[in-house]
Coordinates of C-alpha atoms and ligand atoms in Angstrom, one line a residue:
X1 CA -31.9 3.7 -8.0
X2 CA -35.1 3.6 -6.0
X3 CA -38.0 5.9 -6.7
X4 CA -37.6 7.8 -3.4
X5 CA -34.0 8.6 -4.2
X6 CA -34.9 9.7 -7.7
X7 CA -37.7 11.9 -6.5
X8 CA -35.6 13.6 -3.8
X9 CA -32.9 14.2 -6.4
X10 CA -35.3 15.7 -8.9
X11 CA -36.8 18.0 -6.3
X12 CA -33.3 19.2 -5.3
X13 CA -32.3 19.8 -8.9
X14 CA -35.5 21.7 -9.7
X15 CA -35.1 23.8 -6.6
X16 CA -31.5 24.5 -7.8
X17 CA -32.9 25.6 -11.1
X18 CA -35.3 28.0 -9.5
X19 CA -32.5 29.5 -7.5
X20 CA -30.4 30.0 -10.6
X21 CA -33.1 31.8 -12.4
X22 CA -33.7 34.1 -9.4
X23 CA -30.1 35.1 -8.8
X24 CA -28.6 34.5 -12.2
X25 CA -25.4 33.1 -10.7
X26 CA -24.2 29.6 -9.9
X27 CA -27.0 28.4 -7.7
X28 CA -25.9 25.6 -5.6
X29 CA -23.1 23.8 -4.1
X30 CA -21.7 20.5 -5.4
X31 CA -23.4 18.5 -2.6
X32 CA -26.8 20.2 -3.3
X33 CA -26.5 19.8 -7.0
X34 CA -25.9 16.1 -6.7
X35 CA -28.1 15.4 -3.7
X36 CA -30.0 12.2 -4.3
X37 CA -27.6 11.2 -7.1
X38 CA -24.3 10.4 -5.4
X39 CA -22.0 11.6 -2.7
X40 CA -19.5 14.3 -3.6
X41 CA -16.2 13.9 -1.9
X42 CA -12.7 15.3 -1.8
X43 CA -9.4 14.0 -0.3
X44 CA -8.2 15.1 3.1
X45 CA -4.9 13.6 4.1
X46 CA -4.4 16.0 7.0
X47 CA -6.3 19.0 8.3
X48 CA -6.6 21.8 5.7
X49 CA -3.9 24.4 6.0
X50 CA -6.3 27.4 6.0
X51 CA -9.6 27.8 7.7
X52 CA -11.1 29.0 4.5
X53 CA -10.3 25.6 2.9
X54 CA -12.2 23.8 5.6
X55 CA -15.2 26.1 5.2
X56 CA -15.1 25.6 1.5
X57 CA -14.9 21.8 1.9
X58 CA -17.8 21.7 4.4
X59 CA -19.9 23.9 2.2
X60 CA -19.4 22.0 -1.0
X61 CA -18.7 18.4 -0.1
X62 CA -20.5 15.7 1.9
X63 CA -17.7 13.1 1.9
X64 CA -14.0 13.0 2.4
X65 CA -11.4 10.3 1.8
X66 CA -9.0 10.2 4.7
X67 CA -6.0 9.7 2.4
X68 CA -2.3 9.9 3.2
X69 CA -2.7 9.8 7.0
X70 CA -4.1 6.2 6.9
X71 CA -1.6 4.6 4.5
X72 CA 0.5 1.9 6.3
X73 CA 3.7 3.8 6.2
X74 CA 2.6 6.9 8.2
X75 CA 0.1 5.0 10.4
X76 CA 2.1 1.9 11.2
X77 CA 5.8 2.7 10.8
X78 CA 7.0 -0.1 12.9
X79 CA 5.5 -3.4 14.0
X80 CA 5.0 -2.3 17.6
X81 CA 4.1 1.4 16.8
X82 CA 1.0 3.0 15.4
X83 CA 0.9 6.8 14.7
X84 CA -2.8 7.8 14.7
X85 CA -2.5 11.5 15.6
X86 CA -3.2 12.9 12.1
X87 CA -5.8 10.4 11.2
X88 CA -7.6 10.9 14.5
X89 CA -7.9 14.6 13.9
X90 CA -9.0 14.2 10.3
X91 CA -11.7 11.6 11.2
X92 CA -12.9 13.7 14.2
X93 CA -13.2 16.9 12.1
X94 CA -15.1 15.1 9.3
X95 CA -17.2 13.0 11.7
X96 CA -18.3 16.1 13.6
X97 CA -19.4 17.7 10.4
X98 CA -21.4 14.7 9.3
X99 CA -19.2 14.0 6.3
X100 CA -19.2 10.4 5.0
X101 CA -15.6 9.2 5.5
X102 CA -13.8 6.8 3.2
X103 CA -10.6 5.2 4.5
X104 CA -7.6 4.9 2.1
X105 CA -5.9 2.5 2.1
X106 CA -5.1 -0.8 3.8
X107 CA -3.1 -2.9 1.3
X108 CA -1.0 -1.1 -1.3
X109 CA 2.5 -1.8 -2.8
X110 CA 3.5 1.8 -2.2
X111 CA 3.8 3.6 1.2
X112 CA 4.0 0.2 2.9
X113 CA 6.9 -0.3 5.3
X114 CA 9.3 -3.1 4.7
X115 CA 9.0 -4.6 8.2
X116 CA 5.7 -6.3 7.1
X117 CA 7.8 -8.5 4.9
X118 CA 11.0 -9.2 6.9
X119 CA 11.8 -11.8 9.5
X120 CA 15.2 -10.8 10.8
X121 CA 17.6 -10.9 7.9
X122 CA 15.3 -13.1 5.7
X123 CA 12.0 -12.6 4.0
X124 CA 9.0 -13.4 6.3
X125 CA 7.0 -16.5 5.5
X126 CA 3.3 -16.5 4.6
X127 CA 1.9 -17.1 8.1
X128 CA 3.9 -14.2 9.6
X129 CA 2.9 -11.8 6.9
X130 CA -0.7 -12.9 7.1
X131 CA -0.7 -12.4 10.9
X132 CA 0.7 -8.9 10.4
X133 CA -1.8 -8.0 7.8
X134 CA -4.6 -9.2 10.0
X135 CA -3.3 -7.3 13.0
X136 CA -2.8 -4.1 10.9
X137 CA -6.3 -4.2 9.4
X138 CA -8.0 -5.2 12.7
X139 CA -6.3 -2.3 14.5
X140 CA -6.8 0.4 11.9
X141 CA -10.3 -0.5 10.8
X142 CA -11.3 -1.4 14.3
X143 CA -10.2 2.0 15.7
X144 CA -12.6 3.9 13.3
X145 CA -15.5 1.4 13.2
X146 CA -18.7 3.3 13.0
X147 CA -17.0 6.5 11.9
X148 CA -15.3 5.4 8.6
X149 CA -18.1 4.2 6.4
X150 CA -16.0 2.6 3.7
X151 CA -12.5 1.4 3.0
X152 CA -10.3 1.1 0.0
X153 CA -9.2 -2.3 1.3
X154 CA -6.9 -3.2 -1.5
X155 CA -5.3 -0.7 -3.9
X156 CA -3.8 -1.0 -7.3
X157 CA -2.9 -4.7 -7.3
X158 CA -3.9 -5.4 -10.9
X159 CA -0.9 -5.5 -13.3
X160 CA -0.8 -2.6 -15.8
X161 CA 1.1 -4.7 -18.2
X162 CA 0.4 -8.2 -19.5
X163 CA 0.1 -10.1 -16.2
X164 CA -3.0 -10.5 -14.0
X165 CA -1.8 -9.3 -10.6
X166 CA 1.0 -6.8 -9.9
X167 CA 4.2 -8.3 -8.6
X168 CA 4.2 -7.1 -5.0
X169 CA 5.8 -8.1 -1.7
X170 CA 2.3 -9.1 -0.6
X171 CA 1.9 -11.4 -3.6
X172 CA 5.4 -12.9 -3.1
X173 CA 4.8 -13.6 0.5
X174 CA 1.3 -14.8 0.5
X175 CA 0.2 -15.8 -2.9
X176 CA -3.0 -14.6 -4.7
X177 CA -5.4 -15.0 -1.8
X178 CA -3.9 -12.1 0.2
X179 CA -6.5 -10.0 -1.5
X180 CA -9.4 -12.2 -0.2
X181 CA -7.7 -12.3 3.2
X182 CA -7.5 -8.5 3.4
X183 CA -11.2 -8.2 2.6
X184 CA -12.1 -10.8 5.2
X185 CA -10.0 -9.1 7.9
X186 CA -11.6 -5.7 7.1
X187 CA -15.1 -7.2 7.3
X188 CA -14.3 -8.8 10.7
X189 CA -13.0 -5.5 12.1
X190 CA -16.1 -3.6 11.0
X191 CA -19.0 -5.6 9.5
X192 CA -20.9 -2.4 8.6
X193 CA -18.1 -0.8 6.5
X194 CA -18.4 -0.9 2.7
X195 CA -15.3 -2.5 1.3
X196 CA -13.8 -1.5 -2.0
X197 CA -11.2 -2.5 -4.5
X198 CA -9.6 0.7 -5.9
X199 CA -7.4 1.1 -9.0
X200 CA -6.4 3.4 -11.9
X201 CA -7.0 2.8 -15.6
X202 CA -9.5 0.0 -14.9
X203 CA -11.9 1.7 -17.2
X204 CA -9.6 0.7 -20.1
X205 CA -10.6 -2.6 -21.6
X206 CA -7.4 -4.5 -20.9
X207 CA -7.3 -3.7 -17.2
X208 CA -11.1 -3.7 -16.9
X209 CA -11.1 -7.4 -17.9
X210 CA -8.7 -8.2 -15.1
X211 CA -10.8 -6.1 -12.6
X212 CA -13.9 -8.1 -13.7
X213 CA -12.0 -11.3 -13.2
X214 CA -11.0 -10.2 -9.7
X215 CA -14.5 -9.3 -8.8
X216 CA -15.8 -12.6 -10.0
X217 CA -13.1 -14.6 -8.2
X218 CA -13.8 -12.8 -5.0
X219 CA -17.6 -13.1 -5.3
X220 CA -17.3 -16.8 -6.1
X221 CA -15.4 -17.4 -2.9
X222 CA -18.0 -15.4 -0.9
X223 CA -15.4 -12.7 -0.1
X224 CA -17.1 -9.6 1.5
X225 CA -16.3 -7.1 -1.2
X226 CA -18.9 -4.4 -1.9
X227 CA -17.6 -2.1 -4.5
X228 CA -15.0 -1.0 -7.0
X229 CA -13.3 2.4 -7.2
X230 CA -12.4 3.8 -10.6
X231 CA -9.7 6.3 -9.6
X232 CA -10.2 8.7 -12.5
X233 CA -6.8 10.3 -12.9
X234 CA -7.4 11.5 -16.4
X235 CA -5.7 14.0 -18.8
X236 CA -7.2 17.0 -20.7
X237 CA -8.1 16.0 -24.3
X238 CA -7.5 12.3 -23.6
X239 CA -10.4 11.2 -21.5
X240 CA -11.6 7.8 -22.5
X241 CA -15.3 8.7 -22.2
X242 CA -16.7 5.5 -23.8
X243 CA -14.4 3.3 -21.8
X244 CA -15.6 5.0 -18.6
X245 CA -19.2 4.5 -19.4
X246 CA -18.7 0.9 -20.5
X247 CA -16.7 0.2 -17.3
X248 CA -19.4 1.7 -15.0
X249 CA -22.0 -0.5 -16.7
X250 CA -19.8 -3.6 -16.7
X251 CA -18.9 -3.3 -13.0
X252 CA -22.5 -2.7 -12.0
X253 CA -23.5 -5.8 -13.9
X254 CA -21.3 -7.8 -11.6
X255 CA -23.4 -6.6 -8.7
X256 CA -20.9 -4.3 -7.1
X257 CA -21.2 -0.6 -6.2
X258 CA -19.2 1.8 -8.4
X259 CA -17.4 4.8 -7.0
X260 CA -15.2 7.4 -8.8
X261 CA -12.6 7.7 -6.2
X262 CA -9.7 10.0 -7.1
X263 CA -10.9 12.3 -9.9
X264 CA -8.6 15.0 -11.4
X265 CA -8.0 16.3 -14.9
X266 CA -4.3 16.9 -15.6
X267 CA -3.6 19.9 -17.9
X268 CA 0.2 19.6 -18.2
X269 CA 1.2 17.2 -21.0
X270 CA 3.1 14.2 -19.8
X271 CA 4.6 11.0 -21.1
X272 CA 3.3 8.8 -18.3
X273 CA -0.3 7.8 -18.2
X274 CA -2.4 6.5 -15.3
X275 CA -1.2 7.1 -11.8
X276 CA 1.8 4.9 -11.2
X277 CA 3.2 6.7 -8.2
X278 CA 6.8 5.6 -8.8
X279 CA 6.9 6.8 -12.4
X280 CA 9.1 9.9 -12.9
X281 CA 9.7 12.2 -15.9
X282 CA 12.9 14.0 -15.3
X283 CA 12.4 16.2 -18.4
X284 CA 8.8 17.1 -17.6
X285 CA 7.7 20.6 -18.7
X286 CA 6.1 23.3 -16.6
X287 CA 4.2 25.4 -19.2
X288 CA 1.7 27.1 -16.9
X289 CA 3.5 28.5 -13.9
X290 CA 1.4 31.6 -13.8
X291 CA -2.0 30.2 -14.5
X292 CA -3.9 28.4 -17.2
X293 CA -5.0 30.3 -20.4
X294 CA -8.7 31.1 -20.6
X295 CA -9.2 28.8 -23.6
X296 CA -7.7 25.8 -21.6
X297 CA -9.8 26.6 -18.6
X298 CA -12.8 26.4 -20.8
X299 CA -11.7 23.2 -22.4
X300 CA -11.2 21.7 -19.0
X301 CA -14.6 22.9 -17.9
X302 CA -16.2 21.3 -21.0
X303 CA -14.5 18.0 -20.3
X304 CA -15.4 18.0 -16.6
X305 CA -19.0 18.7 -17.7
X306 CA -18.9 15.8 -20.1
X307 CA -17.6 13.4 -17.4
X308 CA -20.1 14.4 -14.9
X309 CA -22.9 14.0 -17.5
X310 CA -21.8 10.4 -17.7
X311 CA -21.7 10.0 -14.0
X312 CA -25.1 11.6 -13.6
X313 CA -26.6 9.4 -16.3
X314 CA -25.4 6.4 -14.3
X315 CA -26.2 7.7 -10.9
X316 CA -28.2 4.5 -10.2
X317 CA -24.9 2.7 -10.3
X318 CA -22.6 5.2 -8.7
X319 CA -22.5 5.9 -5.0
X320 CA -19.8 8.6 -4.8
X321 CA -17.6 10.8 -6.9
X322 CA -14.5 12.0 -5.1
X323 CA -12.3 14.7 -6.5
X324 CA -8.6 14.2 -5.6
X325 CA -8.0 17.5 -3.9
X326 CA -9.9 20.7 -2.9
X327 CA -7.9 23.1 -5.0
X328 CA -5.1 23.3 -7.5
X329 CA -2.5 24.1 -4.9
X330 CA -2.8 20.8 -3.1
X331 CA -2.9 18.4 -6.0
X332 CA -0.3 15.6 -6.2
X333 CA 0.0 16.5 -9.9
X334 CA 2.1 19.5 -8.9
X335 CA 4.9 17.0 -8.2
X336 CA 4.1 14.0 -10.3
X337 CA 5.7 12.8 -12.6
X338 CA 7.9 15.9 -12.2
X339 CA 7.6 19.2 -10.5
X340 CA 5.2 21.6 -12.3
X341 CA 2.4 24.1 -11.6
X342 CA -0.7 22.1 -12.3
X343 CA -4.4 23.1 -12.5
X344 CA -6.4 19.9 -12.4
X345 CA -9.2 20.7 -9.9
X346 CA -12.3 22.8 -9.6
X347 CA -10.9 25.6 -7.5
X348 CA -7.7 27.6 -8.1
X349 CA -4.9 28.2 -5.5
X350 CA -6.8 31.3 -4.1
X351 CA -9.9 29.2 -3.7
X352 CA -11.6 30.9 -6.6
X353 CA -14.0 28.7 -8.5
X354 CA -12.8 27.8 -12.0
X355 CA -15.1 27.4 -15.0
X356 CA -15.0 23.7 -14.4
X357 CA -17.0 24.1 -11.2
X358 CA -19.8 25.9 -13.1
X359 CA -19.8 23.1 -15.8
X360 CA -20.1 20.4 -13.1
X361 CA -22.9 22.3 -11.3
X362 CA -24.7 22.7 -14.6
X363 CA -25.1 19.0 -15.3
X364 CA -28.0 18.1 -13.0
X365 CA -29.7 21.5 -13.8
X366 CA -29.6 20.8 -17.5
X367 CA -31.0 17.3 -16.9
X368 CA -33.8 18.7 -14.8
X369 CA -34.6 21.2 -17.6
X370 CA -34.8 18.4 -20.1
X371 CA -37.2 16.5 -17.9
X372 CA -39.3 19.6 -17.5
X373 CA -39.4 20.0 -21.4
Ligands
LIG401 O1 4.0 14.4 5.0 C1 5.4 14.4 4.5 C2 6.2 15.6 4.9 O2 6.3 15.6 6.3 C3 7.5 15.6 4.2 O3 8.2 16.8 4.6 C4 7.3 15.6 2.7 C5 8.7 15.5 2.0 O4 8.6 14.9 0.7 O5 6.6 14.4 2.4 C6 5.3 14.4 2.9 O6 4.6 13.2 2.6 C7 4.2 13.2 1.2 C8 2.7 13.0 1.2 O7 2.2 12.8 -0.1 C9 1.9 14.1 1.9 O8 2.1 15.3 1.1 C10 4.9 12.1 0.5 O9 6.3 12.3 0.4 C11 4.3 11.9 -0.9 O10 4.8 10.7 -1.4 C12 2.8 11.7 -0.7 O11 2.2 11.6 -2.0 C13 1.0 11.0 -2.1 C14 1.0 9.7 -2.9 O12 -0.3 9.2 -3.1 C15 1.9 8.6 -2.3 O13 1.4 8.2 -1.1 C16 0.0 12.0 -2.7 O14 -0.2 13.1 -1.8 C17 -1.3 11.3 -2.9 O15 -2.2 12.2 -3.6 C18 -1.2 10.1 -3.7 O16 -2.4 9.5 -3.9 C19 -2.4 8.3 -4.7 C20 -3.4 7.3 -4.1 O17 -3.0 7.1 -2.7 C21 -3.5 6.0 -4.9 N1 -3.8 6.3 -6.3 C22 -2.9 7.2 -6.9 C23 -2.8 8.6 -6.1 C24 -1.9 9.5 -6.8 O18 -0.6 9.1 -6.7

């Protein structure tokens, strides 16, 4: 981190401290607390349902990830048809507010229509799939060039088991270099956009090694890849803190930017780890339909605080932390891996701040107090 960025950050944090002392209440918003450290984002797959949600988002965050609306299935349902209506509104709203917008996602095994891979009644060959990929990326990235500052170009292609790359239709049709081709196409469509590889569980040593291999391979070929997104779908009492810190350091050493891209903290015990969207747990429990007990809210707060302390410590390596949802009511964890009432985020369903918010806000303040002795 450069000196100017550090100085601005320290001033903001010290100002926050002063406010807290004066009012004796949570002093700052997330974006103020982390100004000069990293961007603070949330996901926005469509315009928020309530005006109050939009106000909360704009007050607290300085970045959004335009999520579901930009996935290939909703945005490009047929080869000759794009559906940009929702994405256009999301991007316009965020752009007008000066929010930094991340696009999610161009190449993913899930939410990708089958027409990409078919040629009549047989599988499409490499050249046809490559052409479709290039057209898709050129059209989608090109449409928002200058407005969407970064893209999750390739999502979740590392194998969670023993293999290197996940067996996908992209891999089957094009071979391993579909990843490099995707980054090149995105760079051509918007040379200013920051281009990311995004995945879950890549903080864990086994998957981390494969992510490092991927970064090195892409870099050695001169592929325009700028950063890596650690999704951050973690579970209460099971956060791999040391792995997370080690991964941030290891990715940074490879010369790429690090972002935490989809942070949430699941509180309902489950038998599926990570974020494998197709995983289901038919017998999943729903133990907290009427709210989370106070002791658990506090445990969640402590663990969010510990995580943000790691992120803050490594703010010279991290450009953005994005929380995967504004409030508990809109989290994907209410339906995955089974239907349940979940409480993984910083605000509850009524938009009341949870103890976790105070814990996250306290991290830079505590650091500033330490610097001040
Ligand atoms: O919009 C339709 C709606 O019209 C329809 O009535 C309804 C019926 O099921 O579905 C709605 O679409 C759903 C969409 O979310 C919007 O709510 C899809 O079914 C549902 O599959 C989709 O889930 C998303 C999931 O990715 C799959 O795309 C989650 O919201 C989203 O949070 C989740 O995000 C992923 C990241 O992209 C990648 N990393 C893992 C992460 C969590 O799974």
